[in-house]
XYZ file of C-alpha atoms in Angstrom:
573
model
C 48.651 -47.112 -133.738
C 49.689 -50.378 -132.943
C 47.762 -52.665 -129.863
C 49.294 -53.400 -126.788
C 49.093 -57.135 -128.542
C 51.170 -56.420 -131.096
C 53.736 -54.196 -129.592
C 54.199 -56.969 -126.201
C 54.749 -59.715 -129.882
C 57.257 -57.944 -131.546
C 58.931 -57.558 -128.746
C 58.612 -61.299 -128.202
C 59.226 -62.638 -131.229
C 63.022 -60.307 -131.570
C 63.563 -60.669 -128.206
C 63.483 -65.531 -129.743
C 65.490 -63.676 -132.462
C 67.868 -62.339 -130.083
C 68.688 -64.974 -128.045
C 68.542 -67.764 -130.625
C 70.047 -65.927 -133.981
C 69.882 -67.453 -136.725
C 67.284 -70.472 -135.578
C 64.350 -70.543 -137.630
C 61.097 -69.428 -135.916
C 58.703 -67.647 -138.468
C 56.403 -69.759 -138.033
C 55.882 -70.454 -134.707
C 53.269 -68.844 -132.384
C 55.711 -66.232 -130.122
C 52.131 -63.800 -129.842
C 51.153 -62.448 -127.145
C 47.977 -62.984 -125.804
C 45.417 -61.915 -122.366
C 46.463 -64.131 -119.360
C 43.450 -66.061 -118.643
C 44.224 -65.432 -114.590
C 45.662 -62.597 -113.285
C 47.028 -63.435 -111.399
C 49.983 -64.627 -113.940
C 49.887 -61.531 -115.192
C 47.944 -59.192 -118.254
C 49.324 -61.303 -121.019
C 51.021 -64.827 -121.302
C 53.448 -66.129 -123.960
C 53.833 -70.387 -124.713
C 56.097 -69.632 -127.248
C 59.117 -71.704 -125.092
C 56.768 -74.795 -125.528
C 56.320 -74.262 -128.814
C 59.739 -73.898 -129.834
C 61.076 -76.700 -127.933
C 61.297 -79.108 -130.361
C 62.852 -76.740 -132.921
C 65.643 -75.740 -130.347
C 65.384 -78.757 -128.630
C 66.302 -77.692 -125.829
C 64.083 -77.624 -122.834
C 61.418 -75.368 -122.930
C 62.307 -73.475 -119.220
C 65.539 -73.019 -120.321
C 63.787 -71.431 -124.249
C 62.202 -68.358 -121.677
C 65.172 -67.865 -119.666
C 67.206 -66.895 -122.321
C 64.339 -65.040 -124.782
C 63.379 -63.524 -121.070
C 66.757 -61.793 -120.789
C 66.444 -60.316 -124.749
C 63.724 -58.697 -123.412
C 63.941 -55.143 -123.078
C 63.587 -53.775 -119.276
C 61.370 -50.648 -118.494
C 58.851 -48.627 -120.914
C 55.590 -50.791 -121.410
C 56.327 -53.939 -119.050
C 57.032 -53.978 -115.292
C 58.256 -57.460 -115.774
C 58.390 -61.027 -117.104
C 58.520 -63.861 -115.612
C 58.948 -67.729 -116.392
C 56.524 -69.851 -114.465
C 55.832 -73.768 -114.665
C 57.869 -75.355 -117.583
C 58.160 -72.348 -119.591
C 54.532 -69.764 -119.600
C 56.287 -66.185 -120.212
C 54.250 -63.854 -117.622
C 53.694 -60.249 -118.427
C 52.876 -57.193 -116.327
C 52.111 -54.103 -117.829
C 53.822 -51.034 -116.303
C 50.773 -49.142 -114.963
C 51.591 -45.700 -116.079
C 52.584 -47.113 -119.692
C 49.234 -48.505 -119.554
C 47.375 -45.023 -118.679
C 48.985 -43.151 -121.711
C 48.180 -45.739 -123.835
C 44.871 -45.556 -122.534
C 45.147 -41.859 -123.321
C 46.338 -42.282 -126.451
C 43.589 -44.365 -127.078
C 40.734 -42.032 -126.372
C 42.346 -38.990 -128.586
C 42.231 -41.501 -131.769
C 39.546 -41.403 -133.830
C 39.979 -44.803 -134.740
C 40.042 -45.631 -131.284
C 42.922 -47.897 -131.205
C 41.220 -50.460 -134.382
C 43.503 -51.209 -136.350
C 43.312 -51.479 -140.174
C 44.643 -53.992 -141.933
C 41.912 -54.130 -144.776
C 42.715 -50.550 -145.722
C 42.905 -50.252 -149.596
C 41.034 -54.074 -150.222
C 37.341 -54.660 -150.632
C 35.082 -57.088 -149.565
C 31.670 -58.260 -150.768
C 29.586 -59.506 -147.805
C 26.580 -61.623 -148.701
C 24.065 -61.870 -146.985
C 20.061 -62.383 -145.776
C 19.136 -63.569 -149.366
C 15.155 -63.850 -148.283
C 12.733 -65.602 -151.018
C 10.721 -63.141 -152.933
C 7.044 -63.433 -151.941
C 7.013 -64.879 -148.690
C 7.348 -62.939 -145.603
C 10.914 -63.481 -143.576
C 10.815 -65.304 -140.459
C 12.636 -66.242 -137.491
C 15.269 -68.197 -139.568
C 16.556 -65.191 -141.275
C 16.915 -63.364 -138.289
C 21.139 -65.216 -137.813
C 22.025 -64.866 -141.830
C 20.712 -60.758 -141.778
C 22.283 -59.735 -138.235
C 25.775 -61.760 -138.250
C 26.165 -60.939 -141.706
C 25.731 -57.122 -141.108
C 27.787 -57.205 -137.545
C 30.610 -58.744 -139.105
C 30.016 -55.794 -141.845
C 30.109 -53.564 -139.413
C 33.445 -55.020 -137.662
C 35.258 -55.103 -141.261
C 34.625 -51.860 -141.852
C 36.158 -50.750 -138.409
C 39.407 -52.021 -139.393
C 39.207 -50.306 -142.441
C 37.815 -52.583 -145.386
C 35.657 -51.512 -148.194
C 32.609 -53.734 -147.315
C 30.037 -53.926 -149.954
C 26.426 -55.656 -148.495
C 24.855 -58.024 -150.832
C 21.299 -58.880 -150.740
C 21.296 -62.288 -153.058
C 17.430 -62.459 -153.645
C 15.718 -65.535 -153.830
C 14.071 -63.960 -156.941
C 14.027 -66.583 -159.843
C 13.008 -70.129 -160.412
C 9.867 -73.134 -160.763
C 8.042 -71.424 -157.704
C 7.273 -68.379 -160.173
C 5.104 -70.177 -162.220
C 3.103 -72.190 -159.133
C 2.522 -68.233 -158.289
C 1.385 -66.601 -161.365
C -1.017 -69.530 -161.882
C -2.213 -69.200 -158.311
C -2.319 -65.380 -158.177
C -4.650 -65.144 -161.634
C -7.020 -67.958 -159.544
C -6.761 -67.967 -155.652
C -6.088 -64.081 -155.823
C -7.921 -61.994 -152.807
C -7.476 -57.982 -153.670
C -8.887 -56.864 -150.350
C -6.492 -59.245 -148.580
C -2.993 -58.579 -151.211
C -3.817 -54.944 -150.493
C -3.557 -55.194 -146.457
C -0.746 -57.865 -146.240
C 0.584 -58.896 -149.358
C 3.915 -60.428 -148.838
C 1.275 -62.631 -146.680
C -1.101 -63.093 -149.566
C 1.303 -63.946 -152.477
C 2.635 -67.008 -149.580
C -0.993 -67.670 -149.257
C -2.068 -68.042 -152.784
C 1.460 -69.780 -153.852
C 0.343 -72.395 -150.926
C -2.958 -73.006 -152.718
C -1.741 -73.454 -156.291
C 1.549 -75.544 -155.153
C -0.932 -78.292 -153.557
C -3.219 -78.135 -156.521
C -0.222 -79.074 -158.270
C 0.474 -81.963 -155.702
C -3.077 -82.954 -156.875
C -3.504 -82.474 -160.116
C -1.005 -82.827 -163.311
C -2.909 -80.706 -165.707
C -2.110 -77.591 -163.266
C 1.441 -78.416 -162.922
C 1.884 -78.307 -166.578
C -0.023 -75.298 -167.198
C 2.169 -73.409 -164.109
C 5.310 -74.820 -165.593
C 3.875 -73.101 -168.912
C 3.578 -70.275 -167.067
C 6.995 -70.571 -166.168
C 8.032 -71.103 -169.947
C 6.454 -67.215 -170.433
C 7.973 -65.567 -167.978
C 11.622 -66.952 -168.511
C 10.933 -66.306 -172.717
C 9.834 -63.088 -171.594
C 6.431 -62.584 -171.715
C 4.837 -58.729 -171.118
C 2.229 -59.907 -168.912
C 3.844 -62.570 -166.648
C 7.470 -60.575 -166.645
C 4.880 -57.284 -165.376
C 3.308 -59.824 -162.579
C 7.076 -61.492 -161.660
C 8.231 -57.725 -160.567
C 4.999 -56.675 -159.129
C 5.793 -59.754 -156.064
C 9.501 -58.510 -156.237
C 8.192 -55.134 -155.599
C 5.578 -55.453 -153.318
C 8.065 -57.464 -151.061
C 11.040 -55.582 -151.380
C 8.279 -52.663 -149.655
C 7.825 -55.820 -146.727
C 11.645 -56.854 -146.685
C 13.000 -52.849 -146.158
C 10.243 -51.987 -143.056
C 12.039 -55.412 -141.784
C 15.407 -54.082 -142.570
C 14.600 -50.746 -141.567
C 13.603 -51.587 -137.785
C 16.258 -54.069 -137.251
C 18.842 -51.302 -138.916
C 20.524 -53.417 -141.751
C 20.957 -52.128 -144.605
C 22.706 -53.282 -148.648
C 24.752 -51.958 -150.661
C 23.656 -53.785 -153.285
C 20.110 -55.833 -154.106
C 20.711 -58.474 -156.690
C 18.490 -61.249 -157.005
C 19.432 -64.484 -159.254
C 17.470 -63.170 -161.757
C 20.270 -60.457 -161.979
C 22.420 -62.724 -163.343
C 20.736 -64.644 -165.833
C 22.129 -63.896 -168.955
C 24.783 -64.875 -168.159
C 24.261 -68.440 -167.200
C 24.315 -69.632 -170.901
C 27.747 -68.433 -170.862
C 28.834 -69.978 -167.702
C 27.980 -72.908 -169.319
C 29.871 -73.042 -172.550
C 32.849 -72.177 -170.399
C 32.834 -75.295 -167.897
C 32.227 -77.621 -171.130
C 34.992 -76.030 -173.212
C 37.794 -76.502 -170.142
C 35.959 -80.476 -169.395
C 34.404 -79.597 -166.333
C 31.613 -80.691 -167.168
C 29.701 -83.834 -168.860
C 26.272 -85.545 -169.761
C 24.766 -87.937 -167.529
C 21.137 -88.630 -168.105
C 20.526 -85.592 -169.586
C 21.591 -83.345 -167.532
C 25.454 -81.282 -167.378
C 27.685 -82.344 -164.176
C 30.198 -81.795 -162.646
C 32.608 -84.285 -161.401
C 34.386 -83.633 -158.646
C 35.929 -86.188 -156.948
C 39.541 -85.156 -156.634
C 37.769 -83.045 -154.270
C 36.559 -85.528 -152.839
C 32.534 -84.481 -153.683
C 29.266 -85.212 -154.589
C 28.864 -84.553 -158.621
C 26.984 -81.009 -159.121
C 24.575 -80.038 -161.754
C 25.000 -77.002 -163.528
C 22.278 -78.171 -165.692
C 19.469 -79.699 -165.331
C 17.855 -82.740 -167.774
C 15.198 -79.855 -168.794
C 17.858 -76.709 -169.406
C 17.167 -75.328 -165.526
C 20.252 -74.152 -164.366
C 21.061 -75.349 -160.914
C 21.641 -72.562 -157.951
C 25.910 -73.730 -158.512
C 25.132 -72.175 -162.148
C 24.673 -69.312 -160.659
C 26.401 -68.769 -158.042
C 29.617 -68.907 -160.008
C 27.804 -66.766 -162.876
C 27.741 -64.501 -159.754
C 31.558 -65.159 -158.363
C 32.467 -63.563 -161.818
C 30.438 -60.525 -162.211
C 31.237 -59.793 -159.396
C 34.685 -59.817 -159.700
C 34.792 -58.002 -162.925
C 32.745 -55.213 -161.967
C 34.211 -55.186 -158.098
C 37.268 -56.750 -158.035
C 37.301 -57.411 -154.699
C 39.430 -59.217 -152.386
C 37.464 -61.780 -150.658
C 33.796 -62.312 -151.080
C 31.725 -63.683 -147.868
C 28.980 -65.861 -147.354
C 26.654 -66.082 -144.561
C 24.242 -69.066 -144.808
C 22.690 -71.750 -142.750
C 24.508 -74.642 -141.558
C 22.942 -76.967 -144.518
C 24.330 -75.297 -147.613
C 28.046 -76.711 -145.992
C 28.407 -78.471 -148.853
C 26.454 -76.737 -151.865
C 29.197 -73.797 -151.119
C 32.450 -76.705 -150.982
C 31.048 -77.816 -154.368
C 30.176 -73.966 -155.546
C 34.030 -72.942 -155.172
C 35.663 -75.617 -156.184
C 34.137 -75.689 -159.425
C 34.439 -71.580 -159.057
C 38.546 -72.179 -158.598
C 38.554 -74.686 -161.409
C 36.761 -72.344 -164.160
C 39.312 -69.857 -163.047
C 37.561 -67.438 -160.077
C 40.841 -65.600 -158.693
C 38.706 -64.201 -155.213
C 39.293 -66.004 -151.796
C 35.485 -67.406 -151.350
C 35.060 -67.998 -147.473
C 31.332 -69.615 -146.211
C 29.723 -68.360 -143.073
C 27.471 -71.096 -141.526
C 25.970 -70.640 -138.263
C 24.109 -73.651 -136.553
C 19.800 -72.833 -136.275
C 17.785 -70.123 -133.682
C 15.483 -72.421 -132.214
C 12.295 -71.553 -129.919
C 11.690 -73.317 -126.999
C 7.460 -74.386 -127.583
C 4.935 -71.559 -126.526
C 7.276 -68.649 -126.701
C 5.085 -66.395 -129.527
C 1.802 -67.709 -130.312
C 1.452 -69.880 -133.539
C -0.425 -72.215 -135.795
C 2.556 -75.182 -134.975
C 4.653 -76.320 -137.574
C 4.267 -72.538 -139.138
C 7.159 -70.483 -139.300
C 7.381 -67.902 -137.017
C 7.303 -64.420 -138.634
C 10.045 -62.218 -137.918
C 7.850 -59.011 -137.523
C 6.327 -61.144 -134.496
C 9.412 -61.833 -133.052
C 10.456 -57.989 -132.919
C 6.836 -56.946 -131.887
C 7.139 -59.594 -128.520
C 10.825 -58.158 -128.014
C 9.575 -53.940 -127.737
C 6.010 -54.904 -126.512
C 8.595 -56.367 -123.456
C 11.526 -54.055 -123.347
C 8.497 -51.270 -122.892
C 7.581 -53.037 -120.028
C 11.434 -53.515 -118.574
C 11.517 -49.530 -119.395
C 9.012 -48.384 -117.535
C 9.702 -50.401 -114.532
C 13.023 -48.480 -114.708
C 11.922 -44.917 -115.741
C 8.118 -44.735 -115.350
C 8.733 -40.123 -115.753
C 10.628 -41.165 -118.688
C 8.132 -39.232 -121.463
C 5.922 -41.603 -123.117
C 7.793 -40.894 -126.723
C 11.281 -41.658 -125.383
C 9.781 -44.484 -123.336
C 8.769 -46.363 -127.034
C 11.726 -45.553 -128.821
C 14.008 -46.491 -125.388
C 12.386 -49.814 -126.252
C 12.784 -50.382 -129.713
C 16.367 -49.763 -128.957
C 16.454 -52.198 -126.045
C 14.254 -55.009 -127.517
C 15.463 -55.226 -131.102
C 18.934 -54.641 -129.223
C 18.436 -57.360 -127.227
C 17.207 -60.509 -130.096
C 20.077 -58.987 -132.305
C 22.744 -59.806 -129.292
C 21.228 -63.154 -128.317
C 22.306 -64.602 -131.844
C 25.957 -62.107 -131.913
C 26.788 -63.043 -128.504
C 26.608 -67.577 -129.241
C 29.000 -68.938 -131.202
C 27.656 -68.983 -134.951
C 28.344 -72.126 -135.459
C 26.125 -73.204 -132.431
C 22.925 -73.480 -132.402
C 21.068 -71.237 -130.611
C 17.809 -71.030 -128.157
C 16.086 -68.013 -127.724
C 14.512 -67.280 -124.560
C 13.079 -64.354 -123.223
C 14.805 -64.339 -119.615
C 17.924 -64.387 -121.016
C 17.797 -62.472 -124.343
C 15.993 -58.925 -121.757
C 17.810 -59.882 -118.168
C 19.598 -56.992 -116.656
C 21.973 -58.639 -114.822
C 23.949 -61.220 -117.021
C 25.308 -61.074 -120.782
C 22.556 -59.680 -122.897
C 22.516 -56.570 -124.533
C 19.837 -54.568 -121.999
C 23.031 -54.983 -119.461
C 25.890 -53.481 -121.660
C 23.067 -51.080 -123.063
C 22.376 -50.077 -118.903
C 25.549 -49.996 -118.441
C 26.413 -47.461 -121.407
C 23.403 -45.245 -120.176
C 25.144 -45.017 -116.243
C 28.269 -44.300 -117.675
C 26.721 -41.523 -119.263
C 24.744 -40.391 -116.383
C 27.870 -40.393 -114.268
C 29.397 -37.934 -116.936
C 26.612 -35.475 -116.959
C 26.752 -35.508 -113.337
C 30.461 -34.271 -113.234
C 29.350 -31.411 -115.942
C 26.271 -30.412 -113.565
C 28.406 -29.848 -110.404
C 32.054 -28.779 -111.305
C 30.445 -26.429 -114.719
C 34.287 -25.797 -116.887
C 35.795 -28.713 -115.552
C 37.522 -30.355 -117.995
C 38.232 -33.789 -117.146
C 39.624 -34.625 -121.267
C 42.917 -33.288 -120.073
C 43.354 -34.847 -116.698
C 45.984 -38.083 -116.930
C 45.177 -40.999 -116.326
C 46.146 -42.525 -112.960
C 45.170 -46.338 -112.201
C 44.942 -45.510 -108.275
C 43.443 -48.723 -107.723
C 42.699 -52.450 -108.978
C 39.332 -51.946 -110.313
C 40.522 -49.302 -112.260
C 43.442 -50.818 -113.543
C 41.100 -54.236 -114.310
C 39.277 -51.449 -115.846
C 42.340 -50.174 -117.911
C 43.168 -53.534 -119.136
C 39.896 -54.157 -120.753
C 39.529 -51.017 -122.549
C 43.041 -51.732 -123.958
C 42.284 -55.251 -125.518
C 39.171 -53.497 -127.419
C 40.811 -53.194 -130.470
C 42.498 -56.814 -130.767
C 38.861 -58.352 -129.807
C 37.823 -56.511 -133.194
C 40.997 -57.535 -134.805
C 39.966 -61.217 -133.363
C 35.871 -61.596 -134.003
C 36.732 -60.642 -137.786
C 40.127 -62.788 -138.607
C 37.698 -65.768 -136.863
C 34.507 -64.180 -137.770
C 33.213 -64.858 -134.947
C 30.656 -61.216 -133.603
C 30.653 -63.048 -130.730
C 34.468 -62.914 -129.441
C 33.719 -58.930 -129.637
C 30.497 -59.748 -128.022
C 31.930 -61.118 -124.842
C 34.918 -58.686 -124.829
C 32.268 -55.853 -124.486
C 30.951 -57.900 -121.722
C 33.556 -58.551 -119.685
C 34.491 -54.257 -120.068
C 31.210 -54.048 -118.590
C 31.770 -56.489 -115.630
C 34.867 -54.487 -114.988
C 33.152 -51.478 -115.226
C 30.352 -52.256 -112.460
C 33.005 -52.882 -110.377
C 35.082 -49.718 -110.182
C 31.430 -47.976 -110.392
C 30.190 -49.758 -106.823
C 34.227 -49.782 -104.924
C 35.712 -46.455 -106.588
C 34.056 -42.568 -105.271
C 34.336 -41.160 -108.541
C 32.454 -37.212 -107.987
C 33.602 -37.472 -103.970
C 36.780 -38.298 -104.949
C 39.607 -34.793 -104.493
C 40.103 -32.718 -107.815
C 42.275 -34.544 -110.336
C 41.834 -38.108 -109.358
C 37.725 -37.382 -109.535
C 38.969 -36.253 -113.453
C 41.679 -39.188 -114.231
C 38.089 -41.740 -112.981
C 35.370 -39.789 -115.121
C 37.935 -39.996 -118.067
C 38.318 -43.626 -118.086
C 34.783 -43.551 -118.077
C 34.167 -41.035 -121.003
C 36.265 -44.064 -122.537
C 34.610 -46.785 -121.658
C 31.944 -45.302 -122.741
C 32.915 -44.137 -126.455
C 34.403 -47.720 -126.380
C 30.789 -49.883 -125.186
C 28.765 -47.186 -128.102
C 31.691 -48.451 -130.347
C 31.681 -51.985 -130.162
C 27.621 -52.140 -129.941
C 27.808 -50.196 -132.854
C 29.412 -52.439 -135.033
C 26.529 -55.143 -133.422
C 24.039 -52.923 -135.046
C 23.010 -52.095 -130.874
C 21.871 -48.727 -130.185
C 22.933 -47.827 -126.546
C 20.442 -44.899 -125.922
C 21.408 -42.385 -122.686
C 19.071 -43.417 -120.494
C 17.402 -46.776 -119.723
């Protein structure tokens, strides 16, 4: 089904085409958008201003001609012109109510399917083997996972690929440290922490002792040459790390369709370099092979180092070709922090020159900052992600115990997990990805602000209303009663519900889960006003069911939208 914005936009374009036959208006922004102020209607179009130059007419005159061509009745109650030529559109209450009924009956909740038949690969999270996941990993993981769910809701087939850091110089250092500094009991108790500890010790010794550094290089060469003992150790490091990573992903409710490290593409690297050489895209400089990207106004990109080792860009180009051959994707999206912008510009340019056909997009995000003293840790030490999640669940449990002291203890724990993990995710996802995020518990766990607990509580409150209707009026099915928008509060809620499908699409097109979070928060506020000002269960029969039906649709959309953000919705908090 079409969204209301799509319907209005099509009508506006038709009206402009009818008012100005022969004019080329295809490139102009003639679409409808939600009105910023309800005093100016439900939707607005600023196309008359955009068309003024092309049509050589005043915007107000253009708007008058276009509005005269808009079909009367049906979805639109009225179309008015304001100011220099803004077109304000107000929906007919009955048409809006019927649209909501269709939305409620639709298994997709009216979300459009522009991605049907298309495949995307989303590359996100990507921790390094033998290192604990820390707070810096949270943004790539939850933003990438939300974008995966959002694109799937729009009909795309999406493969989430966890491109692990599982190869490179650090493994020679780690193997040497493992053989000399390992504490077996510590490895048994906390494998990844112990691997990091021995790596740090070995790396420090590399800095102090040239002979040790040479030994580490020798271990790396043996690993790269396929030495069975070093290969077995390397595989052990990966296996131990994946157990730890998967445990944390399980807590976050995150799963991947592919888990392939850099090592997966090793055998392809010489062929990639040969291809770049044959195309004349690289040349030798100080013993290294370098791609010069002056035409793209980018600095040179090393594809093979002077010691024969390969750079990240080489592996990334090999990865693109591998993905193209295996999956034939319609797009590949990478989610990393802002510090990697130059790398992706270089690698994208090089891949395109080398013949890659797939559109490549880099979604970069600002870093997450934690106020000093937020969590207890040694100064200068990266805060482990586990510690943040533990603290979130602990604080959420206090909230749940206060809100529902009679709830069984095991249920309190389950709800606290949903609320705590949801709070951490939403604190990230509700922000513009490209903004730096300062995380605070006060904001993340607030019950009365733009937070996951606020949205989760709104859902739980609706679930309670529906349960009470079922108890008090057994056998009465509210779903068969027509929706009636009999108050300003009901109409405001209806508009937010009707705009949900467009919010999902906007979040994908603009690559900002925060747009979906904003829409859900706006919806929750409208529901809160509806709940506080309109009687539900005490209303007369018919009207009572209409209002409960609106509640039901609000619950469905909150549950669906929060699910796209990877956030659970308990029925009780």
